[in-house]
Amino acid sequence: MSMTTEHRTREERLDALPFNRRHRSLLVGSGLGWALDAMDVGLISFLMVAVKKEWGLSTTDLSWLASIGFIGMAIGAGAGGALADRIGRRTVFAGTLVVYGLATGLSALAPTFLVLCALRFVVGLGLGAELPVASTLVSEYAPRRLRGRMVVALESFWAVGWLLAAVIGFTVVPRENGWRWAMLLGLVPALYAVWVRRGLPESVRFLERAGREEEAERSVREFESASGIEAPKSAAVAPADHEAAPKPKMTDAFAPAYRTRTAALWTTWFGVNFAYYGAFLWIPTFLVAGGYPVAKSFGFTLIITIAQLPGYLAAAVLVEKIGRRPTLAAFLAGSALSALAFGNAGSEATIIAAGCALSFFNLGAWGALYAITPEIYPTAIRAAGAGSATAFGRIASIVAPLIVPVVFTEHGEVWTFVLIAFAFAVATVASLLLPERRGASLEEA
């Protein structure tokens, strides 16, 4: 006997659904953007070694090459989240990939260092605008009991992208003009993602707020149909109670009701970004500076990257078993301890072991952070709130590549990773101030 959905709001109907092929398509279509971002950032960590040799760059030059993309990401994240609340998630989604794809393809042809930096900035604009929108869209369609797990699964595409970057870095970048071919390879999945995204739905909650009731109802019925659930017989299905409201602004996240959680969220994002990009962007360069051949350092990085996958898997289970906040705090604490261990590693075995632990805990923390971020704001400011937190975190990703190599040069590897561990510790404390949202409706934020 098939189920019916009479007298329930569209949000309640979506929350009650089992995971189906439409959820899978949404997850994969959104996850491709995550993989692209990871592959792009991961490739830069390998490209820095190659372009330094080709153009005779200094460490300061490399720091700016690493940071310029994150400047674009910071601007893109803030603007993209606000735009998504105004004109729709899917519209912003489509535009960001076009920007990213064109700039990535042109990067392969960059004749000078300055041109490459300018294109890296544009790539950052596209990628930065996409990520908070993707997590918001997935969270708004995910069934309530699976929401955290689906957002962590979305974030796990990062490991896929970084792993692809590590493989390309290990096999392609060391060859003649290898870094240019690597950039061209990055264009291929971008074109595929544009094709996949044509079928992604717009947010039901956004459509309702925009007064587009028929489109909202059609989207919900598509997801119900994928689960074999009958559409309501009544044409007038109860919409969620969305009051008319002024256009959202990024500053809405600092209204009295959200001020504490926003401050805690921004601090967590800042600490995680500083630690992650301070460590993983520079690991290949640090290993080469420590006397390891380029090929071996790239090989170490490839092994360390593989540990991201079980980190995401563990976080995906734990966010629904014990909650978002304890999972996030535990993985951040594990990241801090792993960073200290990596800074004190003295052999190939301990470098790989500590690096794998750092990769496991850090990427699991990313998954939990993305799960909790869109859940703590109401629909009207959800994408803007998530985007502003992401944008603030990107400031750390700009600063870290500039500060970390200086600390490494002046004080050595041990103190470099003490700094990284401190950033993780600050994020751990801040995460404990976030509200726990496991099992709650998005409308209860």
Coordinates of C-alpha atoms in Angstrom, one line a residue:
M1 CA 0.0 0.0 0.0
S2 CA 1.5 3.3 -1.0
M3 CA 1.9 6.2 1.5
T4 CA 0.1 9.5 1.1
T5 CA 1.2 13.0 2.1
E6 CA -2.1 14.8 2.9
H7 CA -2.1 17.8 5.3
R8 CA 1.7 18.2 5.6
T9 CA 3.9 21.0 4.6
R10 CA 6.4 20.5 1.9
E11 CA 9.3 20.6 4.4
E12 CA 7.6 17.9 6.4
R13 CA 7.1 15.8 3.3
L14 CA 10.8 16.1 2.3
D15 CA 11.9 15.3 5.9
A16 CA 9.9 12.1 5.8
L17 CA 11.3 10.7 2.6
P18 CA 13.7 7.8 2.3
F19 CA 17.0 8.3 0.5
N20 CA 16.2 7.8 -3.3
R21 CA 17.7 8.3 -6.7
R22 CA 16.8 12.0 -6.7
H23 CA 18.8 12.5 -3.5
R24 CA 21.6 10.6 -5.1
S25 CA 21.6 12.8 -8.2
L26 CA 21.6 16.0 -6.1
L27 CA 24.4 14.7 -4.0
V28 CA 26.6 13.7 -7.0
G29 CA 25.8 16.9 -8.9
S30 CA 26.6 19.1 -5.9
G31 CA 29.6 16.9 -4.9
L32 CA 31.3 17.4 -8.2
G33 CA 31.9 21.1 -7.2
W34 CA 33.5 19.9 -4.0
A35 CA 35.8 17.6 -5.9
L36 CA 36.7 20.4 -8.3
D37 CA 37.6 22.7 -5.4
A38 CA 39.7 20.1 -3.8
M39 CA 41.5 19.2 -7.0
D40 CA 42.2 22.8 -7.7
V41 CA 43.6 23.5 -4.3
G42 CA 45.5 20.2 -4.2
L43 CA 47.1 20.8 -7.6
I44 CA 48.4 24.2 -6.4
S45 CA 50.3 22.4 -3.6
F46 CA 52.1 20.4 -6.3
L47 CA 52.3 23.2 -8.9
M48 CA 54.2 25.5 -6.5
V49 CA 57.2 23.1 -6.7
A50 CA 57.1 23.1 -10.5
V51 CA 56.5 26.9 -11.2
K52 CA 59.1 27.9 -8.7
K53 CA 61.7 26.1 -10.8
E54 CA 60.3 27.2 -14.2
W55 CA 60.1 30.9 -13.3
G56 CA 62.7 31.2 -10.5
L57 CA 60.2 32.3 -7.9
S58 CA 60.9 33.1 -4.3
T59 CA 59.1 31.7 -1.3
T60 CA 57.2 35.0 -1.0
D61 CA 56.0 34.6 -4.6
L62 CA 54.8 31.1 -3.9
S63 CA 53.0 32.4 -0.8
W64 CA 51.0 34.9 -2.9
L65 CA 50.3 32.3 -5.5
A66 CA 48.8 30.1 -2.8
S67 CA 46.9 33.0 -1.2
I68 CA 45.5 34.8 -4.2
G69 CA 43.0 32.1 -5.0
F70 CA 41.7 32.2 -1.4
I71 CA 41.2 36.0 -1.7
G72 CA 38.9 35.2 -4.6
M73 CA 37.2 32.4 -2.5
A74 CA 36.6 34.8 0.4
I75 CA 34.9 37.4 -1.8
G76 CA 33.0 34.7 -3.8
A77 CA 31.8 32.9 -0.6
G78 CA 30.3 36.0 0.9
A79 CA 28.8 37.3 -2.4
G80 CA 27.6 33.8 -3.5
G81 CA 25.8 33.0 -0.3
A82 CA 24.0 36.4 -0.3
L83 CA 23.1 36.1 -3.9
A84 CA 21.7 32.5 -3.4
D85 CA 19.2 33.8 -0.8
R86 CA 18.1 36.5 -3.3
I87 CA 18.0 34.9 -6.7
G88 CA 18.2 31.1 -5.9
R89 CA 20.6 28.4 -5.1
R90 CA 20.6 26.7 -8.6
T91 CA 21.2 30.0 -10.5
V92 CA 24.3 30.8 -8.5
F93 CA 25.4 27.2 -8.8
A94 CA 25.4 27.3 -12.6
G95 CA 27.2 30.6 -12.9
T96 CA 30.1 29.7 -10.5
L97 CA 31.1 26.6 -12.6
V98 CA 31.3 28.7 -15.8
V99 CA 33.6 31.2 -14.1
Y100 CA 35.7 28.4 -12.6
G101 CA 36.0 26.4 -15.9
L102 CA 37.0 29.3 -18.1
A103 CA 39.7 30.6 -15.6
T104 CA 41.1 27.1 -15.1
G105 CA 41.5 26.5 -18.8
L106 CA 43.2 29.8 -19.3
S107 CA 45.5 29.2 -16.4
A108 CA 47.2 26.4 -18.5
L109 CA 48.2 29.1 -21.0
A110 CA 49.4 31.7 -18.5
P111 CA 52.6 33.4 -20.0
T112 CA 53.8 35.0 -16.8
F113 CA 53.5 34.6 -13.0
L114 CA 51.3 37.7 -12.7
V115 CA 48.8 36.5 -15.3
L116 CA 48.7 33.1 -13.5
C117 CA 48.0 34.9 -10.2
A118 CA 45.2 37.0 -11.8
L119 CA 43.5 33.8 -13.2
R120 CA 43.9 32.1 -9.8
F121 CA 41.9 34.9 -8.3
V122 CA 39.1 34.4 -10.8
V123 CA 39.1 30.7 -10.2
G124 CA 38.7 31.5 -6.5
L125 CA 35.7 33.7 -7.1
G126 CA 33.9 30.8 -8.8
L127 CA 34.8 28.1 -6.3
G128 CA 34.3 30.3 -3.2
A129 CA 30.7 31.1 -4.3
E130 CA 29.8 27.5 -4.9
L131 CA 30.6 25.6 -1.7
P132 CA 28.2 27.3 0.8
V133 CA 25.5 27.2 -1.8
A134 CA 26.0 23.4 -2.4
S135 CA 25.9 22.5 1.3
T136 CA 22.8 24.7 1.8
L137 CA 20.9 23.1 -1.2
V138 CA 21.7 19.5 -0.1
S139 CA 20.7 20.2 3.5
E140 CA 17.4 21.7 2.4
Y141 CA 16.5 18.5 0.4
A142 CA 17.9 15.9 2.8
P143 CA 15.5 13.9 5.0
R144 CA 15.8 15.1 8.6
R145 CA 17.2 11.9 10.0
L146 CA 19.9 11.7 7.2
R147 CA 20.7 15.4 6.8
G148 CA 24.0 15.4 8.6
R149 CA 25.1 12.2 6.9
M150 CA 24.3 13.6 3.5
V151 CA 26.2 16.8 4.0
V152 CA 29.2 14.9 5.2
A153 CA 28.9 12.7 2.2
L154 CA 28.8 15.8 0.1
E155 CA 32.0 17.1 1.8
S156 CA 33.7 13.7 1.2
F157 CA 33.9 14.5 -2.5
W158 CA 36.7 16.8 -1.3
A159 CA 38.8 13.7 -0.7
V160 CA 38.0 12.4 -4.2
G161 CA 39.2 15.7 -5.7
W162 CA 42.3 15.9 -3.6
L163 CA 43.2 12.3 -4.4
L164 CA 42.9 13.1 -8.1
A165 CA 45.1 16.1 -7.6
A166 CA 47.7 13.9 -5.8
V167 CA 47.6 11.3 -8.6
I168 CA 48.0 14.1 -11.2
G169 CA 50.7 15.7 -9.2
F170 CA 52.6 12.5 -8.8
T171 CA 52.3 11.4 -12.5
V172 CA 51.9 14.5 -14.6
V173 CA 53.4 17.6 -12.8
P174 CA 57.0 16.4 -12.8
R175 CA 57.0 16.1 -16.6
E176 CA 58.0 18.9 -19.0
N177 CA 55.2 21.6 -18.9
G178 CA 53.4 19.1 -16.5
W179 CA 51.8 21.8 -14.5
R180 CA 50.1 23.3 -17.6
W181 CA 48.7 19.9 -18.6
A182 CA 47.5 19.5 -15.0
M183 CA 45.5 22.7 -15.3
L184 CA 43.9 21.5 -18.5
L185 CA 43.0 18.2 -16.9
G186 CA 41.2 20.3 -14.2
L187 CA 38.9 21.7 -16.9
V188 CA 37.5 18.3 -17.9
P189 CA 35.4 17.6 -14.8
A190 CA 34.3 21.2 -14.8
L191 CA 32.7 20.7 -18.2
Y192 CA 31.1 17.5 -17.0
A193 CA 29.8 19.2 -13.8
V194 CA 28.0 21.9 -15.9
W195 CA 26.2 19.1 -17.8
V196 CA 25.2 17.3 -14.7
R197 CA 23.9 20.4 -13.0
R198 CA 21.3 21.1 -15.6
G199 CA 18.9 18.6 -13.8
L200 CA 19.5 19.9 -10.2
P201 CA 16.4 21.3 -8.5
E202 CA 16.0 24.7 -7.0
S203 CA 15.5 24.9 -3.2
V204 CA 11.9 24.3 -2.2
R205 CA 12.2 26.7 0.7
F206 CA 13.6 29.4 -1.5
L207 CA 10.8 28.9 -4.1
E208 CA 8.1 29.2 -1.4
R209 CA 9.6 32.4 -0.1
A210 CA 9.7 33.8 -3.6
G211 CA 6.0 32.9 -4.1
R212 CA 6.7 30.3 -6.7
E213 CA 4.4 27.7 -5.2
E214 CA 3.8 25.6 -8.3
E215 CA 7.5 25.1 -8.8
A216 CA 8.0 24.2 -5.2
E217 CA 5.2 21.6 -5.3
R218 CA 6.6 20.2 -8.5
S219 CA 10.0 19.7 -7.0
V220 CA 8.7 18.0 -3.9
R221 CA 6.5 15.6 -6.0
E222 CA 9.5 14.7 -8.1
F223 CA 11.3 13.5 -5.0
E224 CA 8.2 11.7 -3.7
S225 CA 7.7 10.0 -7.0
A226 CA 11.3 8.7 -6.8
S227 CA 10.3 6.9 -3.6
G228 CA 7.0 5.6 -5.0
I229 CA 5.0 7.9 -2.8
E230 CA 1.6 9.3 -4.1
A231 CA 1.2 13.0 -4.5
P232 CA -1.5 14.6 -2.4
K233 CA -5.0 14.5 -3.9
S234 CA -5.7 18.1 -2.9
A235 CA -4.3 20.7 -5.2
A236 CA -3.8 23.1 -2.2
V237 CA -1.0 21.6 -0.3
A238 CA 0.0 23.3 2.9
P239 CA 3.1 25.4 2.3
A240 CA 5.4 26.2 5.2
D241 CA 4.6 29.3 7.1
H242 CA 7.1 31.7 5.6
E243 CA 6.5 35.3 6.5
A244 CA 7.1 38.1 4.0
A245 CA 10.5 39.4 4.9
P246 CA 13.0 42.0 3.6
K247 CA 15.8 40.8 1.4
P248 CA 18.5 39.0 3.5
K249 CA 21.8 40.6 4.3
M250 CA 25.0 39.1 5.6
T251 CA 24.7 41.2 8.7
D252 CA 21.5 39.4 9.6
A253 CA 23.6 36.5 11.0
F254 CA 24.6 39.0 13.8
A255 CA 21.1 39.7 14.9
P256 CA 20.7 39.1 18.7
A257 CA 19.2 35.7 18.3
Y258 CA 22.2 34.4 16.3
R259 CA 25.1 36.5 17.5
T260 CA 26.7 33.9 19.8
R261 CA 26.4 31.1 17.4
T262 CA 27.7 33.2 14.5
A263 CA 30.8 34.3 16.5
A264 CA 31.5 30.7 17.5
L265 CA 30.9 29.5 13.9
W266 CA 33.2 32.2 12.4
T267 CA 36.0 31.3 14.9
T268 CA 35.7 27.6 14.1
W269 CA 35.9 28.3 10.4
F270 CA 38.9 30.6 10.8
G271 CA 40.8 28.1 12.9
V272 CA 40.1 25.1 10.7
N273 CA 41.0 27.0 7.5
F274 CA 44.2 28.4 9.0
A275 CA 45.4 25.0 10.1
Y276 CA 44.3 23.0 7.1
Y277 CA 45.7 25.3 4.4
G278 CA 48.8 26.2 6.5
A279 CA 49.6 22.5 6.6
F280 CA 48.4 20.7 3.5
L281 CA 49.3 23.4 0.9
W282 CA 52.9 23.3 2.1
I283 CA 53.5 19.7 3.0
P284 CA 55.1 18.8 -0.4
T285 CA 57.3 21.9 -0.2
F286 CA 58.3 21.2 3.4
L287 CA 59.3 17.6 2.5
V288 CA 61.4 18.8 -0.4
A289 CA 63.1 21.3 1.9
G290 CA 63.7 18.5 4.3
G291 CA 65.9 16.7 1.8
Y292 CA 63.4 14.3 0.2
P293 CA 63.3 14.1 -3.6
V294 CA 60.3 15.7 -5.4
A295 CA 58.9 12.3 -6.5
K296 CA 59.2 10.8 -3.0
S297 CA 57.6 13.9 -1.3
F298 CA 54.7 13.7 -3.8
G299 CA 54.4 10.0 -3.1
F300 CA 54.2 10.7 0.7
T301 CA 51.5 13.3 0.0
L302 CA 49.5 10.8 -2.1
I303 CA 49.5 8.2 0.7
I304 CA 48.5 10.9 3.3
T305 CA 45.7 12.0 1.1
I306 CA 44.1 8.5 1.0
A307 CA 43.5 8.8 4.8
Q308 CA 40.9 11.5 4.1
L309 CA 38.3 8.9 3.0
P310 CA 38.0 6.9 6.2
G311 CA 38.0 10.3 8.1
Y312 CA 34.8 11.3 6.2
L313 CA 33.3 7.9 6.7
A314 CA 33.7 8.0 10.4
A315 CA 32.3 11.5 10.6
A316 CA 29.3 10.6 8.5
V317 CA 28.4 7.9 11.0
L318 CA 29.1 9.9 14.1
V319 CA 27.2 13.1 13.2
E320 CA 24.0 11.0 13.3
K321 CA 25.0 8.7 16.2
I322 CA 26.4 11.2 18.8
G323 CA 25.6 14.6 17.1
R324 CA 27.3 17.3 15.1
R325 CA 29.0 19.2 17.9
P326 CA 30.7 16.4 19.8
T327 CA 31.9 14.9 16.5
L328 CA 33.3 18.2 15.3
A329 CA 35.0 18.9 18.6
A330 CA 36.5 15.4 18.9
F331 CA 37.9 15.5 15.3
L332 CA 39.3 19.0 15.8
A333 CA 41.1 17.8 19.0
G334 CA 42.5 14.8 17.2
S335 CA 43.7 17.2 14.5
A336 CA 45.6 19.3 17.0
L337 CA 47.3 16.2 18.5
S338 CA 48.2 14.9 15.0
A339 CA 49.7 18.2 14.0
L340 CA 52.0 18.1 17.0
A341 CA 53.0 14.6 16.1
F342 CA 53.7 15.5 12.4
G343 CA 55.9 18.4 13.5
N344 CA 58.0 16.0 15.6
A345 CA 58.1 13.2 13.1
G346 CA 61.7 12.2 12.3
S347 CA 61.5 9.2 10.0
E348 CA 59.6 8.2 6.8
A349 CA 57.3 5.9 8.8
T350 CA 56.4 8.5 11.4
I351 CA 55.9 11.2 8.8
I352 CA 53.4 9.0 7.0
A353 CA 51.7 7.8 10.2
A354 CA 51.3 11.3 11.6
G355 CA 50.3 12.7 8.2
C356 CA 47.6 10.1 7.8
A357 CA 46.3 10.8 11.3
L358 CA 46.2 14.5 10.5
S359 CA 44.4 13.9 7.2
F360 CA 41.9 11.5 8.9
F361 CA 40.9 13.9 11.7
N362 CA 41.1 17.1 9.8
L363 CA 38.9 16.1 6.9
G364 CA 36.4 14.4 9.3
A365 CA 36.2 17.7 11.1
W366 CA 35.5 19.5 7.8
G367 CA 32.6 17.1 7.2
A368 CA 31.1 17.8 10.6
L369 CA 31.6 21.5 10.2
Y370 CA 29.8 21.6 6.9
A371 CA 27.0 19.5 8.4
I372 CA 26.3 21.9 11.2
T373 CA 26.8 25.2 9.4
P374 CA 23.6 25.5 7.3
E375 CA 21.5 24.0 10.1
I376 CA 21.9 26.9 12.6
Y377 CA 20.2 29.5 10.5
P378 CA 16.6 29.9 9.3
T379 CA 15.7 29.7 5.6
A380 CA 15.7 33.5 5.0
I381 CA 19.4 33.8 5.9
R382 CA 20.7 30.2 5.6
A383 CA 22.9 30.6 2.5
A384 CA 24.0 34.1 3.6
G385 CA 24.9 32.9 7.1
A386 CA 26.8 29.9 5.7
G387 CA 28.5 32.0 3.1
S388 CA 29.6 34.7 5.6
A389 CA 31.1 32.0 7.8
T390 CA 32.9 30.5 4.8
A391 CA 34.1 33.9 3.7
F392 CA 35.5 34.7 7.1
G393 CA 37.3 31.3 7.1
R394 CA 38.8 32.1 3.8
I395 CA 40.6 35.0 5.4
A396 CA 42.5 32.5 7.3
S397 CA 43.3 30.5 4.2
I398 CA 44.7 33.7 2.7
V399 CA 46.8 34.5 5.8
A400 CA 48.1 31.0 6.5
P401 CA 50.1 30.5 3.2
L402 CA 51.8 33.9 3.9
I403 CA 52.6 33.2 7.6
V404 CA 53.4 29.5 7.7
P405 CA 56.5 29.6 5.4
V406 CA 57.9 32.5 7.4
V407 CA 57.5 30.5 10.6
F408 CA 59.0 27.5 8.9
T409 CA 62.1 29.4 7.7
E410 CA 62.7 31.3 11.0
H411 CA 61.7 28.7 13.6
G412 CA 61.6 25.3 11.9
E413 CA 59.1 22.5 11.4
V414 CA 58.3 21.9 15.0
W415 CA 57.1 25.4 15.8
T416 CA 55.3 25.6 12.5
F417 CA 53.1 22.7 13.5
V418 CA 52.8 24.0 17.1
L419 CA 51.1 27.0 15.4
I420 CA 48.9 24.8 13.3
A421 CA 47.9 22.7 16.4
F422 CA 47.1 26.0 18.3
A423 CA 44.7 27.0 15.5
F424 CA 43.0 23.6 15.8
A425 CA 42.7 24.0 19.5
V426 CA 41.0 27.4 19.2
A427 CA 38.6 25.9 16.7
T428 CA 37.9 23.0 19.2
V429 CA 36.9 25.4 22.0
A430 CA 34.7 27.6 19.7
S431 CA 32.9 24.5 18.3
L432 CA 31.7 23.6 21.8
L433 CA 29.6 26.9 21.7
L434 CA 27.6 25.9 18.6
P435 CA 24.0 24.6 19.0
E436 CA 23.4 20.9 18.5
R437 CA 21.0 20.3 15.6
R438 CA 20.8 16.5 15.2
G439 CA 17.3 15.4 14.4
A440 CA 15.9 19.0 14.4
S441 CA 13.9 20.5 11.6
L442 CA 15.6 23.2 9.6
E443 CA 12.7 25.5 10.4
E444 CA 13.5 25.2 14.1
A445 CA 16.8 27.1 13.8

